[in-house]
Coordinates of N, CA and C in Angstrom, one line a residue:
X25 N 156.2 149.9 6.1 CA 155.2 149.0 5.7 C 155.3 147.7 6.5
X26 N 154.1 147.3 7.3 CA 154.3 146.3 8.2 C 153.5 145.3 7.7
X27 N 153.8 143.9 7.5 CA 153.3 142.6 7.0 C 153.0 141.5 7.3
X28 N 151.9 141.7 8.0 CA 151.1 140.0 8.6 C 151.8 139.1 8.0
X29 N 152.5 137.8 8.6 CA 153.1 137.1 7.7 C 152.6 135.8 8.6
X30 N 151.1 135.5 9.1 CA 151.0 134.3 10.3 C 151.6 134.9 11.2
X31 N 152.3 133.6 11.6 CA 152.7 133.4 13.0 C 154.0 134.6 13.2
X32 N 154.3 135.5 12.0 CA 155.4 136.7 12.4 C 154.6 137.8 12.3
X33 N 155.5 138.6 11.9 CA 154.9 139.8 11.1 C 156.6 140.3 10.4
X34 N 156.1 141.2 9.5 CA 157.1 141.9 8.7 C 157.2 143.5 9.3
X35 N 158.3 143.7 9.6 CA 158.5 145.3 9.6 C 159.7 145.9 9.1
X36 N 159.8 147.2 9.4 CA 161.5 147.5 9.5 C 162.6 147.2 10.3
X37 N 163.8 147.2 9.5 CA 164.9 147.1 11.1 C 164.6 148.4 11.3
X38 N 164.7 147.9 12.8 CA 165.1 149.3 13.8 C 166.5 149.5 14.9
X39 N 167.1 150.6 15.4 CA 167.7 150.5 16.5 C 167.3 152.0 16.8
X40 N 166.4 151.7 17.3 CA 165.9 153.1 18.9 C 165.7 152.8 19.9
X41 N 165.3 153.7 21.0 CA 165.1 153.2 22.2 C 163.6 152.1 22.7
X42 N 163.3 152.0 21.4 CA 161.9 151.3 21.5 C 162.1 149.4 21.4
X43 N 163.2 149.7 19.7 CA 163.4 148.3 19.5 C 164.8 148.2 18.8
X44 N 165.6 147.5 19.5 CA 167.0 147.6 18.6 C 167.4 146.2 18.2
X45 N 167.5 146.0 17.0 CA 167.9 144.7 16.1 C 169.3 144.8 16.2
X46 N 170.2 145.7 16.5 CA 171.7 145.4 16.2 C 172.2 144.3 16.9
X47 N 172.1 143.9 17.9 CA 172.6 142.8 18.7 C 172.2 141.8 18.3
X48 N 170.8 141.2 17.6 CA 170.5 139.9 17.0 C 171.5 140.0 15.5
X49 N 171.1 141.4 14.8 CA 171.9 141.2 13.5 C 173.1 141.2 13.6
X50 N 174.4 141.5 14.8 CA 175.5 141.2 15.0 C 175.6 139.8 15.2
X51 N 174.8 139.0 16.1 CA 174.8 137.7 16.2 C 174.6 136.9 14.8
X52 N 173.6 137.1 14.2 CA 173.5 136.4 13.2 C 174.4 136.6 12.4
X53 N 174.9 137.7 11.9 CA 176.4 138.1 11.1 C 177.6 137.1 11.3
X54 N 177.3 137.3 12.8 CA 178.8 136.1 13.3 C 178.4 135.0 12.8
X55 N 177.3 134.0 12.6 CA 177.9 133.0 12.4 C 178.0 132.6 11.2
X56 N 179.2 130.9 11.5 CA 180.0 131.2 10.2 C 179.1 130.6 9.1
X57 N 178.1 129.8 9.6 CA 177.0 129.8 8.1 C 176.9 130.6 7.4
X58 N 176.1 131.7 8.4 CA 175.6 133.0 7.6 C 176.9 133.7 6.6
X59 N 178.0 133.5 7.4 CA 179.5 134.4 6.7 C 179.6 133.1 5.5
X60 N 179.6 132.4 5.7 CA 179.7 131.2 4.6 C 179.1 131.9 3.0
X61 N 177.9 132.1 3.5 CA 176.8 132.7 1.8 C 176.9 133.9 1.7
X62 N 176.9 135.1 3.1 CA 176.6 136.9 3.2 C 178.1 137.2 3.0
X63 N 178.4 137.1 1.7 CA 179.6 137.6 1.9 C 180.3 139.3 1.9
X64 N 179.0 139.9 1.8 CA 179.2 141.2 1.4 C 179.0 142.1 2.6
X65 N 178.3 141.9 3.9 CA 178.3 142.6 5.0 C 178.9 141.9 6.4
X66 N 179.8 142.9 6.8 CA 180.3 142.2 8.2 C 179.8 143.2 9.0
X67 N 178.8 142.6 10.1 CA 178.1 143.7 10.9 C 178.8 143.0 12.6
X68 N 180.4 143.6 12.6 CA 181.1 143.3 14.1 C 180.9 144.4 15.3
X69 N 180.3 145.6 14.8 CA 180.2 146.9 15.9 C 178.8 146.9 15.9
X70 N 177.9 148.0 17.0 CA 176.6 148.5 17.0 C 176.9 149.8 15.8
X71 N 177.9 149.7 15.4 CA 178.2 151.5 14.7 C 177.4 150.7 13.1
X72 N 178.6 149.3 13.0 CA 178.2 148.5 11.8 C 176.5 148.2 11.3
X73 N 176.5 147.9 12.5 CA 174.8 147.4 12.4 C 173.8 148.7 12.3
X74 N 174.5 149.5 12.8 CA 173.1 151.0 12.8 C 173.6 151.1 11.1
X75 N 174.5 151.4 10.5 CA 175.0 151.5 9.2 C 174.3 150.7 8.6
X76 N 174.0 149.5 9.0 CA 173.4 148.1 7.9 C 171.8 149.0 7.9
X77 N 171.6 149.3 9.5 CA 170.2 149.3 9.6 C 169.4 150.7 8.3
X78 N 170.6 151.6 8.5 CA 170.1 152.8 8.1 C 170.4 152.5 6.3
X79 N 171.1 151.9 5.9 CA 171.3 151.5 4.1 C 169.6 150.8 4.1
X80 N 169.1 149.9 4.6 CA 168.2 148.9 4.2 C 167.0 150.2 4.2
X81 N 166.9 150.8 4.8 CA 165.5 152.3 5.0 C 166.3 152.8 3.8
X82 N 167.0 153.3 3.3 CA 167.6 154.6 2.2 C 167.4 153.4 1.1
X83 N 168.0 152.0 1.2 CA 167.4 151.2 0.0 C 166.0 151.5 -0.4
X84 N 165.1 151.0 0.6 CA 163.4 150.9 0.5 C 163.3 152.5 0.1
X85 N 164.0 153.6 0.3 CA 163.5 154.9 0.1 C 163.4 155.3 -1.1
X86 N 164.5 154.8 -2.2 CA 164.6 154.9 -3.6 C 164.5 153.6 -4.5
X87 N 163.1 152.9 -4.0 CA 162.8 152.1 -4.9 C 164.2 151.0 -5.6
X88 N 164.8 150.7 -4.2 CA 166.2 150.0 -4.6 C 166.1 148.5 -4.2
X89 N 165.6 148.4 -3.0 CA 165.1 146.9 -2.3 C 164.3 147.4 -1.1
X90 N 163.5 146.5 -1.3 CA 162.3 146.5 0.4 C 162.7 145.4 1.1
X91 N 162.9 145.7 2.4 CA 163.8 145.0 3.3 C 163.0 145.0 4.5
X92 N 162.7 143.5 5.3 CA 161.8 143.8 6.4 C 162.6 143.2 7.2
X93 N 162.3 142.8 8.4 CA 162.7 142.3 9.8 C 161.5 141.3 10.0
X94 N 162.5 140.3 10.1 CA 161.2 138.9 10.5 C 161.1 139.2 11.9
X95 N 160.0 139.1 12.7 CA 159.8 139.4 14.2 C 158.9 138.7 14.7
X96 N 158.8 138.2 15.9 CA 158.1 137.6 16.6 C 157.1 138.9 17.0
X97 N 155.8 138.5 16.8 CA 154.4 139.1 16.4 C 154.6 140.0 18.8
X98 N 154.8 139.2 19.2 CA 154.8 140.0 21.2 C 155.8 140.7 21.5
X99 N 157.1 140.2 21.1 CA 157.7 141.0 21.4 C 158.9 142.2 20.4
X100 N 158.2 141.4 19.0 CA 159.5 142.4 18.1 C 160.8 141.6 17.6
X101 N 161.2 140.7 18.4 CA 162.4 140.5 18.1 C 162.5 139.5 17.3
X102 N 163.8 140.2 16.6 CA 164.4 140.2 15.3 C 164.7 138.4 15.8
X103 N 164.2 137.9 14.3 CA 164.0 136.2 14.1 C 164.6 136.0 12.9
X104 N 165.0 137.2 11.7 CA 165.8 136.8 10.5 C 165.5 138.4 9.5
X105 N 165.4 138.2 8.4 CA 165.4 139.3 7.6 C 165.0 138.8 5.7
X106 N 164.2 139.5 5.5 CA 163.8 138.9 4.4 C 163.7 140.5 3.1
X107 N 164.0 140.3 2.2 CA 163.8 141.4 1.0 C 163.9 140.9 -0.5
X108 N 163.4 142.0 -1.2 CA 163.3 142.2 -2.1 C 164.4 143.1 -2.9
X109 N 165.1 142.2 -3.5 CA 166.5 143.6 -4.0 C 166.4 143.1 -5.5
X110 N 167.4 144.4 -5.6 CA 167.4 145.0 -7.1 C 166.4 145.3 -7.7
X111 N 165.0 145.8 -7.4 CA 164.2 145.9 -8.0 C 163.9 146.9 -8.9
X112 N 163.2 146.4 -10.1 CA 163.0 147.3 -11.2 C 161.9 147.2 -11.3
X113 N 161.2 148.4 -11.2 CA 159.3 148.3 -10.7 C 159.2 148.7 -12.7
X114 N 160.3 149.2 -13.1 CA 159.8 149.3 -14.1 C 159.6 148.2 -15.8
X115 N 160.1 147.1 -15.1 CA 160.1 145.8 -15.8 C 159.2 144.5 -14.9
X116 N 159.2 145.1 -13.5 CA 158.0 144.3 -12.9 C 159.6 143.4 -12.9
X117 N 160.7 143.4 -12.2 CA 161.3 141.6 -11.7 C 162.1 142.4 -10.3
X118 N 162.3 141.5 -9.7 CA 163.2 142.1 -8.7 C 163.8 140.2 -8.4
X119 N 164.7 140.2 -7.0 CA 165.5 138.9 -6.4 C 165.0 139.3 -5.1
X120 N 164.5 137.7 -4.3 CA 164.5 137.7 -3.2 C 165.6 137.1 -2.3
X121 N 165.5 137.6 -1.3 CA 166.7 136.8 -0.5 C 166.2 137.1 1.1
X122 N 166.4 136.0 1.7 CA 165.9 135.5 3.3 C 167.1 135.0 4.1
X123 N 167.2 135.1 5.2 CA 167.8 134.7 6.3 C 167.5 135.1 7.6
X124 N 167.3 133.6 8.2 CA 167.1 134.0 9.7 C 168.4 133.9 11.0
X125 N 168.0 134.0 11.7 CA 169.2 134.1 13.1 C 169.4 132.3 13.1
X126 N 170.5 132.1 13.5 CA 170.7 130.9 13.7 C 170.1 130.0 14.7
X127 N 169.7 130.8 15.9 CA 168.7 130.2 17.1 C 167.4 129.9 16.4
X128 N 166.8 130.5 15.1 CA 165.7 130.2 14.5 C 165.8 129.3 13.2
X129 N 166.8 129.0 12.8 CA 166.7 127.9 11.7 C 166.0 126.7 11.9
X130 N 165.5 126.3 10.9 CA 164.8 125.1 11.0 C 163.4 124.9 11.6
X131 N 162.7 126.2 11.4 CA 161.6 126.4 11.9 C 160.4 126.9 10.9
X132 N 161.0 126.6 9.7 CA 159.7 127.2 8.9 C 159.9 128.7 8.7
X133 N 160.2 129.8 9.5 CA 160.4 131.3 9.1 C 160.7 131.5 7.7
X134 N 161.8 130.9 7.5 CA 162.2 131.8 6.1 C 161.2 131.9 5.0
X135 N 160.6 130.5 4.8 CA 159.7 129.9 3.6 C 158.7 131.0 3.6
X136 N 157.9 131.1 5.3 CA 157.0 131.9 5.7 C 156.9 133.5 5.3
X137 N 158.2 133.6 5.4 CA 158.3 135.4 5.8 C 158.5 135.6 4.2
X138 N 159.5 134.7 3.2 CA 159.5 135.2 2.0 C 158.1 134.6 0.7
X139 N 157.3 134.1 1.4 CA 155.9 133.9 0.7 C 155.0 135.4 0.9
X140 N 155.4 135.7 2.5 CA 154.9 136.8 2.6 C 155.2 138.3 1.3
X141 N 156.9 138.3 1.5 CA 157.2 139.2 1.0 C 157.1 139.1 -0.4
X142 N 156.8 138.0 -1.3 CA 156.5 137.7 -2.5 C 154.7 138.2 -3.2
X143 N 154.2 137.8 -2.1 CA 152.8 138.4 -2.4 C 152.7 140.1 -2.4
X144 N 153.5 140.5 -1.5 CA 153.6 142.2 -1.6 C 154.2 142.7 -2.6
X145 N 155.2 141.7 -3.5 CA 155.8 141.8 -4.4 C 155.3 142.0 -5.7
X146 N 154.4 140.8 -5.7 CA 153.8 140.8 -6.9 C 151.6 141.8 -6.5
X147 N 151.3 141.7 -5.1 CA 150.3 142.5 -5.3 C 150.5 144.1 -5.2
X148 N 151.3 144.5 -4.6 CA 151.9 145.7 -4.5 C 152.4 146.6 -5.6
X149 N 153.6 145.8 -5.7 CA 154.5 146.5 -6.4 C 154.7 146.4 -7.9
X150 N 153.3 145.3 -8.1 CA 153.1 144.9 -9.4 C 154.1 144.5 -10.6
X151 N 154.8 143.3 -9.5 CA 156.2 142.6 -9.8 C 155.8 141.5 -11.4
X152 N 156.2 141.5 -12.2 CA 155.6 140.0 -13.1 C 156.6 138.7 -12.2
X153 N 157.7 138.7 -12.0 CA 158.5 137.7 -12.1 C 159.8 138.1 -11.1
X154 N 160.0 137.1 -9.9 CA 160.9 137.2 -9.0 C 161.6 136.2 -8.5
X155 N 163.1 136.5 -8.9 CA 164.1 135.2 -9.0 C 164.6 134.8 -7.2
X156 N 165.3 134.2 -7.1 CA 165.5 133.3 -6.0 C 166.9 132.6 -6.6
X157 N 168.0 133.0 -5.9 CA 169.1 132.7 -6.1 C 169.7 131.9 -5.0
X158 N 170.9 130.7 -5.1 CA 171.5 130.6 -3.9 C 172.6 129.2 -4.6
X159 N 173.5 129.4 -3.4 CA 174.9 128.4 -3.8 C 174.0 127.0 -3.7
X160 N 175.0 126.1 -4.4 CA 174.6 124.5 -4.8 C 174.3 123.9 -3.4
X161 N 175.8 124.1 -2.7 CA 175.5 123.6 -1.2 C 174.6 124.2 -0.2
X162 N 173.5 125.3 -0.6 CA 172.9 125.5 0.1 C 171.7 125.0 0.2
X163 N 171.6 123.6 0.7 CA 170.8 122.6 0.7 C 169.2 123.5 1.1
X164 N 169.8 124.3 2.1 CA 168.2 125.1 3.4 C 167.9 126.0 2.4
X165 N 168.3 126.2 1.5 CA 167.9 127.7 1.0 C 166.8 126.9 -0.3
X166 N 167.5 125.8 -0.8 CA 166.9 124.7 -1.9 C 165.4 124.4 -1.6
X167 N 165.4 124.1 -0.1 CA 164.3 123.9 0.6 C 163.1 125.5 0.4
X168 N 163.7 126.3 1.2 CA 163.3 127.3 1.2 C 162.6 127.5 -0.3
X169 N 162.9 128.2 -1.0 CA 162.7 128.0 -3.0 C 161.4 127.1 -3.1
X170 N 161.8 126.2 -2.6 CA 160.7 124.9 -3.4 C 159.1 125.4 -2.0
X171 N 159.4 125.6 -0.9 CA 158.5 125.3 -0.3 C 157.5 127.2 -0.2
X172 N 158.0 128.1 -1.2 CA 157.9 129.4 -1.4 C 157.0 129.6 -2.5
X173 N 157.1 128.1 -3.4 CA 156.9 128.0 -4.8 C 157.3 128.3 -5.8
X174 N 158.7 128.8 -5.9 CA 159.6 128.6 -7.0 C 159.7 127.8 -7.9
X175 N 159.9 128.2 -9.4 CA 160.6 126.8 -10.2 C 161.5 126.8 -10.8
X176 N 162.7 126.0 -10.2 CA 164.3 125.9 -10.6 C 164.5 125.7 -12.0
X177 N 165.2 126.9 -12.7 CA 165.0 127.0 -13.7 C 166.9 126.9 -14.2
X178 N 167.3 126.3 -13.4 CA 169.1 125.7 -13.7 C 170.0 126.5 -12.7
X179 N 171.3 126.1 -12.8 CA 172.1 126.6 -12.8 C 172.8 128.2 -13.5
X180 N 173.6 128.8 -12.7 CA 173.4 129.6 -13.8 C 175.1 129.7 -14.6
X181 N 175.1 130.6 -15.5 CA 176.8 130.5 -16.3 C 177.6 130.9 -15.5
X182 N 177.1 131.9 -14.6 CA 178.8 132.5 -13.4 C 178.6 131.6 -12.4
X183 N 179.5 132.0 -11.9 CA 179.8 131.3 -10.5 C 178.9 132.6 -8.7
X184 N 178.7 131.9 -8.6 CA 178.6 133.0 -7.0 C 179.4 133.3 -6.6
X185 N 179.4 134.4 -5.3 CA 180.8 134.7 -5.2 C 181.5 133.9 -4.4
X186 N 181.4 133.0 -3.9 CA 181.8 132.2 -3.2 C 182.6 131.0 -4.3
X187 N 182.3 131.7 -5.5 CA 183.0 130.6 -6.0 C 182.2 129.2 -6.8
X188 N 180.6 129.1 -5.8 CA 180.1 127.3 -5.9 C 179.3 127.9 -7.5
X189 N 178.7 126.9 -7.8 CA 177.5 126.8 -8.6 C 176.5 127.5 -7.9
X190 N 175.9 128.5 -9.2 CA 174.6 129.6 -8.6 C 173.8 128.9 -8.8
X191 N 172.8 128.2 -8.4 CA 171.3 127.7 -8.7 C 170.5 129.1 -8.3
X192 N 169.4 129.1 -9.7 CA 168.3 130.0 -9.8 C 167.1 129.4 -10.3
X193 N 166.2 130.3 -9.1 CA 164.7 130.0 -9.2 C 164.1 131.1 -10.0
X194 N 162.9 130.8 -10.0 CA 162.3 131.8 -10.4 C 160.2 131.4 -10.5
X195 N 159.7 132.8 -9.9 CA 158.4 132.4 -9.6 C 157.3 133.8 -10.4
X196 N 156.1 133.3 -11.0 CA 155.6 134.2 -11.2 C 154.5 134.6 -11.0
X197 N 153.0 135.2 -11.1 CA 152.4 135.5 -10.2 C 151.6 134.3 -11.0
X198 N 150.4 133.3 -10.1 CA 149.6 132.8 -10.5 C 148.6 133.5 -10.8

């Protein structure tokens, strides 16, 4: 499923001989921002990244998370990654979560790509309600949330894994 999102579009990751994301997603993996919040995937080989690539298709395959590839609309390349996880189509909520490549921060993508993926969320998949989680110190992500249309609905009682204060949003369909 591919998603006009403006000035991107939404697609799959890929690595074929057509279009291969592993070398932007190994880049973005490295840096230490991104390692700062993603604590859960280290994508250091093309073996890693084909592995990332092929879990995010087997996710979207069993109704587990829809996972796209932010891309520049001419040539494809991978600009960040935006999804929809943990979803339960059968209570209508799922969690979004966005990241772009570090050569693209600060350019409006994320807000963009996860407004996109929010609308498919709730006109699609016939979501009621979709949270938006991120650490205290994650000032860009704070941004992101508010400019998506979220409403910060506190802190939450655990910790993230990192240890900080979880701030959670949460948006529902107008």
């Amino acid at each position: 499923m591919e998603i006009n999102a403006g000035a991107y579009y939404l697609r799959q990751l890929r690595a074929d001989r057509h279009l291969d994301d592993r070398p932007a997603l190994m880049e973005a993996f490295a840096d230490p921002q991104h390692r700062r919040y993603v604590l859960n995937y280290r994508l250091r080989t093309p073996d890693e990244a084909t592995e990332y690539v092929t879990l995010r298709a087997a996710q979207w395959a069993c109704d587990e998370r829809c996972s796209w590839a932010v891309a520049e609309p001419a040539t494809g390349r991978l600009l960040g990654e935006v999804g929809l996880r943990d979803l339960d189509l059968r209570f209508g909520t799922a969690e979004a979560s966005v990241w772009t490549h570090p050569a693209e921060r600060g350019k409006g993508i994320a807000a963009v790509a996860l407004s996109a993926a929010i609308q498919f969320g709730f006109a699609r998949l016939g979501l009621h309600e979709i949270a938006y989680r991120h650490d205290e110190s994650n000032t860009a992500s704070e941004v992101v949330a508010k400019r998506a249309g979220f409403t910060r609905v506190g802190p939450e009682d655990r910790p993230s894994p990192t240890g900080e204060t979880l701030i959670r949003w949460v948006l529902k369909p107008s």
